[in-house]
Short mmCIF file of C-alpha atoms and ligand atoms in Angstrom, two decimals:
data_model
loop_
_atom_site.label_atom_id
_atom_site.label_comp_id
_atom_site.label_asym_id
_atom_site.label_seq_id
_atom_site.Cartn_x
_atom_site.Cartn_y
_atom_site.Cartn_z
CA UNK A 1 4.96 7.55 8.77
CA UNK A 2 2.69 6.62 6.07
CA UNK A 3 -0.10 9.47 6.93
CA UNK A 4 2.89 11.91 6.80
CA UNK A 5 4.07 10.45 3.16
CA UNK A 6 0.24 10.30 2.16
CA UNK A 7 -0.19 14.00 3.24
CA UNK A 8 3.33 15.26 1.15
CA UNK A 9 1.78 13.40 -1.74
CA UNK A 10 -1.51 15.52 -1.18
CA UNK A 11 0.34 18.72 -0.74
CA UNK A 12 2.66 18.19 -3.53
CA UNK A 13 -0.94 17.78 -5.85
CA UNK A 14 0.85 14.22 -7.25
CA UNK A 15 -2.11 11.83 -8.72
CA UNK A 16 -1.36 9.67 -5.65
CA UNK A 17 -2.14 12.71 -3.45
CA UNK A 18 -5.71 13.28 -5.66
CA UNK A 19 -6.69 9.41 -5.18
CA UNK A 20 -5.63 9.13 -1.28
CA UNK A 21 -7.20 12.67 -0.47
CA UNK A 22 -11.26 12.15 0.11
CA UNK A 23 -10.87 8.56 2.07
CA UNK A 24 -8.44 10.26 4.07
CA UNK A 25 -10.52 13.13 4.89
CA UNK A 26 -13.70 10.63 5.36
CA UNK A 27 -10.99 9.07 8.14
CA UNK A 28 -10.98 5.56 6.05
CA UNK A 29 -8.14 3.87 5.34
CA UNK A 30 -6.38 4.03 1.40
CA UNK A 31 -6.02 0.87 -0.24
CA UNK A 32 -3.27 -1.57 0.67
CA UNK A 33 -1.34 -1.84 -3.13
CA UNK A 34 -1.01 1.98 -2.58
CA UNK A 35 0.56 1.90 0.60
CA UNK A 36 2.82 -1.10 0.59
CA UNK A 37 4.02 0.69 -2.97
CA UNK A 38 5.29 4.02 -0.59
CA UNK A 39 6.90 1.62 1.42
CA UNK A 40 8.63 -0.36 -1.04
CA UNK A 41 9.96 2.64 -2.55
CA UNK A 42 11.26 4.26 0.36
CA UNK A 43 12.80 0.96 1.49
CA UNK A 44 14.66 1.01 -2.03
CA UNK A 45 15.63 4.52 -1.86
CA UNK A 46 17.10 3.91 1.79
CA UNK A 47 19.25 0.81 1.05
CA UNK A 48 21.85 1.86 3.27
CA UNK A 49 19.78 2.56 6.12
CA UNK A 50 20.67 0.94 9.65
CA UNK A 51 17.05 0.16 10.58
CA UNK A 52 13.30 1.77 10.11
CA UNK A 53 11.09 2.84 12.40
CA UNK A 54 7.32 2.56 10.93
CA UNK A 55 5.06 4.99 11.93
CA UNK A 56 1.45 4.11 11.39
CA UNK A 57 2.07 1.29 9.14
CA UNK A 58 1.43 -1.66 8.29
CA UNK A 59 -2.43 -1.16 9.41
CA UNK A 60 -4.40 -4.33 7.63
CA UNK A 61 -2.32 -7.74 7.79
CA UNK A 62 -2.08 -7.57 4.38
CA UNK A 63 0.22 -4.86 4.39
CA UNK A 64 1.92 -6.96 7.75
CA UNK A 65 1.87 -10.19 5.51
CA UNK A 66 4.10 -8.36 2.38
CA UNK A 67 5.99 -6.54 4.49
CA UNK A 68 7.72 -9.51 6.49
CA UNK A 69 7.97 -10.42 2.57
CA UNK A 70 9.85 -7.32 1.76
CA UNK A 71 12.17 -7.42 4.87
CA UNK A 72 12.67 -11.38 4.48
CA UNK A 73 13.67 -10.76 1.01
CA UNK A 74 16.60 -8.36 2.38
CA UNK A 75 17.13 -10.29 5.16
CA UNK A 76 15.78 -7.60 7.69
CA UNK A 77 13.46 -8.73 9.55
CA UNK A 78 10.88 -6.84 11.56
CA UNK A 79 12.35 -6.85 15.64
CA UNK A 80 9.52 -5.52 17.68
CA UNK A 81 6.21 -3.96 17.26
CA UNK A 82 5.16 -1.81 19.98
CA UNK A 83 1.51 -0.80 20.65
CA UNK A 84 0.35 2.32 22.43
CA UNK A 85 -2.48 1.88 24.47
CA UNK A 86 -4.30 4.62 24.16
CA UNK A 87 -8.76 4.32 25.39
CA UNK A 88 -11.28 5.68 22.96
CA UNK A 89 -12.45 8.50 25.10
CA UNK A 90 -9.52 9.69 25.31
CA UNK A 91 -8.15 9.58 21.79
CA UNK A 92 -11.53 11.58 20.42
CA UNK A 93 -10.33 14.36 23.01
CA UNK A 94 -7.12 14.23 21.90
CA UNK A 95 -7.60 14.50 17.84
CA UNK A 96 -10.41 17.12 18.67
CA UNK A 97 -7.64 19.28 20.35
CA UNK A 98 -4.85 18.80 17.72
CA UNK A 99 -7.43 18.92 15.06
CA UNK A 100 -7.78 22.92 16.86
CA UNK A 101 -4.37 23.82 15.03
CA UNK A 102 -3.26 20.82 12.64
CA UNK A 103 -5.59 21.63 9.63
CA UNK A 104 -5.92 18.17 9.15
CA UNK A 105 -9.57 17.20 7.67
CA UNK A 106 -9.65 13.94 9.49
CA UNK A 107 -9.27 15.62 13.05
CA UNK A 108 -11.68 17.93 13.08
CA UNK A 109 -14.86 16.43 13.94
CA UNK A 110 -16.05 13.30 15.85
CA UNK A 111 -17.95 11.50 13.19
CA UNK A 112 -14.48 11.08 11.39
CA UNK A 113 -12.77 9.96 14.31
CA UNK A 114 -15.64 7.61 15.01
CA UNK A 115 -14.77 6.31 11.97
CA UNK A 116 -10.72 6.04 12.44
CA UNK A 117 -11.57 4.20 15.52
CA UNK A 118 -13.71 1.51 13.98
CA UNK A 119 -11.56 0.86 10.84
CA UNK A 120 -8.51 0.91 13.57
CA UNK A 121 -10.73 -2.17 15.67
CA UNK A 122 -11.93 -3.83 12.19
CA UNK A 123 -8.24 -3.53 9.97
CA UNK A 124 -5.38 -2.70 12.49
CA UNK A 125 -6.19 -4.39 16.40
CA UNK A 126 -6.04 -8.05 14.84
CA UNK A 127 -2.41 -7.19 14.02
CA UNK A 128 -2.19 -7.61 17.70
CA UNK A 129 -2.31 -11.36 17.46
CA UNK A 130 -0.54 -11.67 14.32
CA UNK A 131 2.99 -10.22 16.08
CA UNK A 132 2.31 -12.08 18.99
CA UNK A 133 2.36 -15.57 17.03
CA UNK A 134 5.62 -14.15 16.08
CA UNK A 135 6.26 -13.16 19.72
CA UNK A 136 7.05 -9.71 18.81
CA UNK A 137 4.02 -7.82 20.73
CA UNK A 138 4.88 -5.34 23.04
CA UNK A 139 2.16 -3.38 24.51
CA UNK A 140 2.67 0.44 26.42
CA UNK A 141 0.07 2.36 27.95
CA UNK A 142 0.15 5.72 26.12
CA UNK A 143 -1.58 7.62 29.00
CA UNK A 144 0.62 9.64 31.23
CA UNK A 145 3.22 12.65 30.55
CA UNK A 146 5.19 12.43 27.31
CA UNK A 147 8.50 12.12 29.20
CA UNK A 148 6.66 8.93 31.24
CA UNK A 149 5.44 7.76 27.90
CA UNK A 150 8.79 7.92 26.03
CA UNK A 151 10.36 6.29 28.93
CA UNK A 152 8.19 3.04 28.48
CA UNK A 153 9.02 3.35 24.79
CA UNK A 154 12.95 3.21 25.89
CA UNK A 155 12.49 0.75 28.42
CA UNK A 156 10.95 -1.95 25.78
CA UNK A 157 13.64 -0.88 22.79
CA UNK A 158 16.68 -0.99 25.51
CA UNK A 159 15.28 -4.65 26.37
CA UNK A 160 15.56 -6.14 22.72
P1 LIG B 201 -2.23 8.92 10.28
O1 LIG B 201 -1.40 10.13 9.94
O2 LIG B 201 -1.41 7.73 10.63
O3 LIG B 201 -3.29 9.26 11.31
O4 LIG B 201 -3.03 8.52 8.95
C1 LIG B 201 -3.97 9.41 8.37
C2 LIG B 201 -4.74 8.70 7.27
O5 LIG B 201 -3.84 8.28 6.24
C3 LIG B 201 -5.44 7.41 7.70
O6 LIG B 201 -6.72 7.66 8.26
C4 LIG B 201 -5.56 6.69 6.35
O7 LIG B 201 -6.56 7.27 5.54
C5 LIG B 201 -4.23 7.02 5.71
N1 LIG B 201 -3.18 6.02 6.09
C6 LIG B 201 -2.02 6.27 6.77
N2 LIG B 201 -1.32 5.14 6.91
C7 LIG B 201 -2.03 4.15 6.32
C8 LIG B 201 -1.85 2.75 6.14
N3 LIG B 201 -0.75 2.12 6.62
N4 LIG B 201 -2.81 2.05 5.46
C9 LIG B 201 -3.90 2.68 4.97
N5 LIG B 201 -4.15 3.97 5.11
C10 LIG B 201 -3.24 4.73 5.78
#
């Protein structure tokens, strides 16, 4: 999960952290070199890994575009990306609620979410298309009960 790596970097006070911090909290999205650079890392540090799971990332299709670079490079290529489908309405109520208890900056009022939502439509949704020219879309409506919701998830991984 990139927010969760962006958010240790924060806690941990690094420079990163400092730089990443107020467009977080304004619920705008931190520049691609910074990003794909986490991921890089990580992917180095985990050589040995059987496979990743990306949480969150990539978000713009230039993080997409280097990171079938990066996995092509080892050979690894991306198998699936699955969407949740989640409507607008009911992501705002959602954040507001966790943002009761997660003392995250970006949940904690609707403006900001406004704003995650429209750089989600503007950066992230026309990723859609780009995994689908690689036939690699797989959408899941994320309304429901989290068992229901986890079984769709398991469904589409058991069918790869
Ligand atoms: P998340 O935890 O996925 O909700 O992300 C929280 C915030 O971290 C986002 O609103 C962005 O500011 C930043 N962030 C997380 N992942 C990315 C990414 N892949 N690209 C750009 N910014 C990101």
């Amino acid at each position: 999960s990139t927010g969760d790596i962006l958010r240790g970097e924060i806690a941990s006070g690094t420079k990163l952290g400092l730089e990443a911090k107020s467009l977080m909290d304004a619920g705008n999205l931190v520049p691609d070199e910074v990003v794909i650079r986490m991921i890089s890392s990580k992917l180095d540090n985990n050589k040995y890994a059987n496979g990743f799971i990306f949480d969150g990332f990539p978000r713009t299709t230039q993080q997409a575009k280097t990171l079938d670079l990066l996995l092509n490079e080892k050979e690894t290529p991306i198998t699936t990306m699955i969407s949740l489908m989640v409507d607008e309405e009911e992501l705002t109520r959602r954040l507001l609620e966790r943002g009761k208890n997660s003392g995250r900056a970006d949940d904690q009022n609707e403006k900001i979410i406004i704003n995650r939502i429209n750089e989600y439509n503007n950066k992230t949704a026309p990723l859609k298309e780009y995994y689908a020219a690689q036939n690699k879309l797989n959408e899941v409506e994320g309304i429901g009960s989290v068992s229901d919701i986890s079984e769709k998830l398991n469904n589409v991984i058991d069918s790869l």
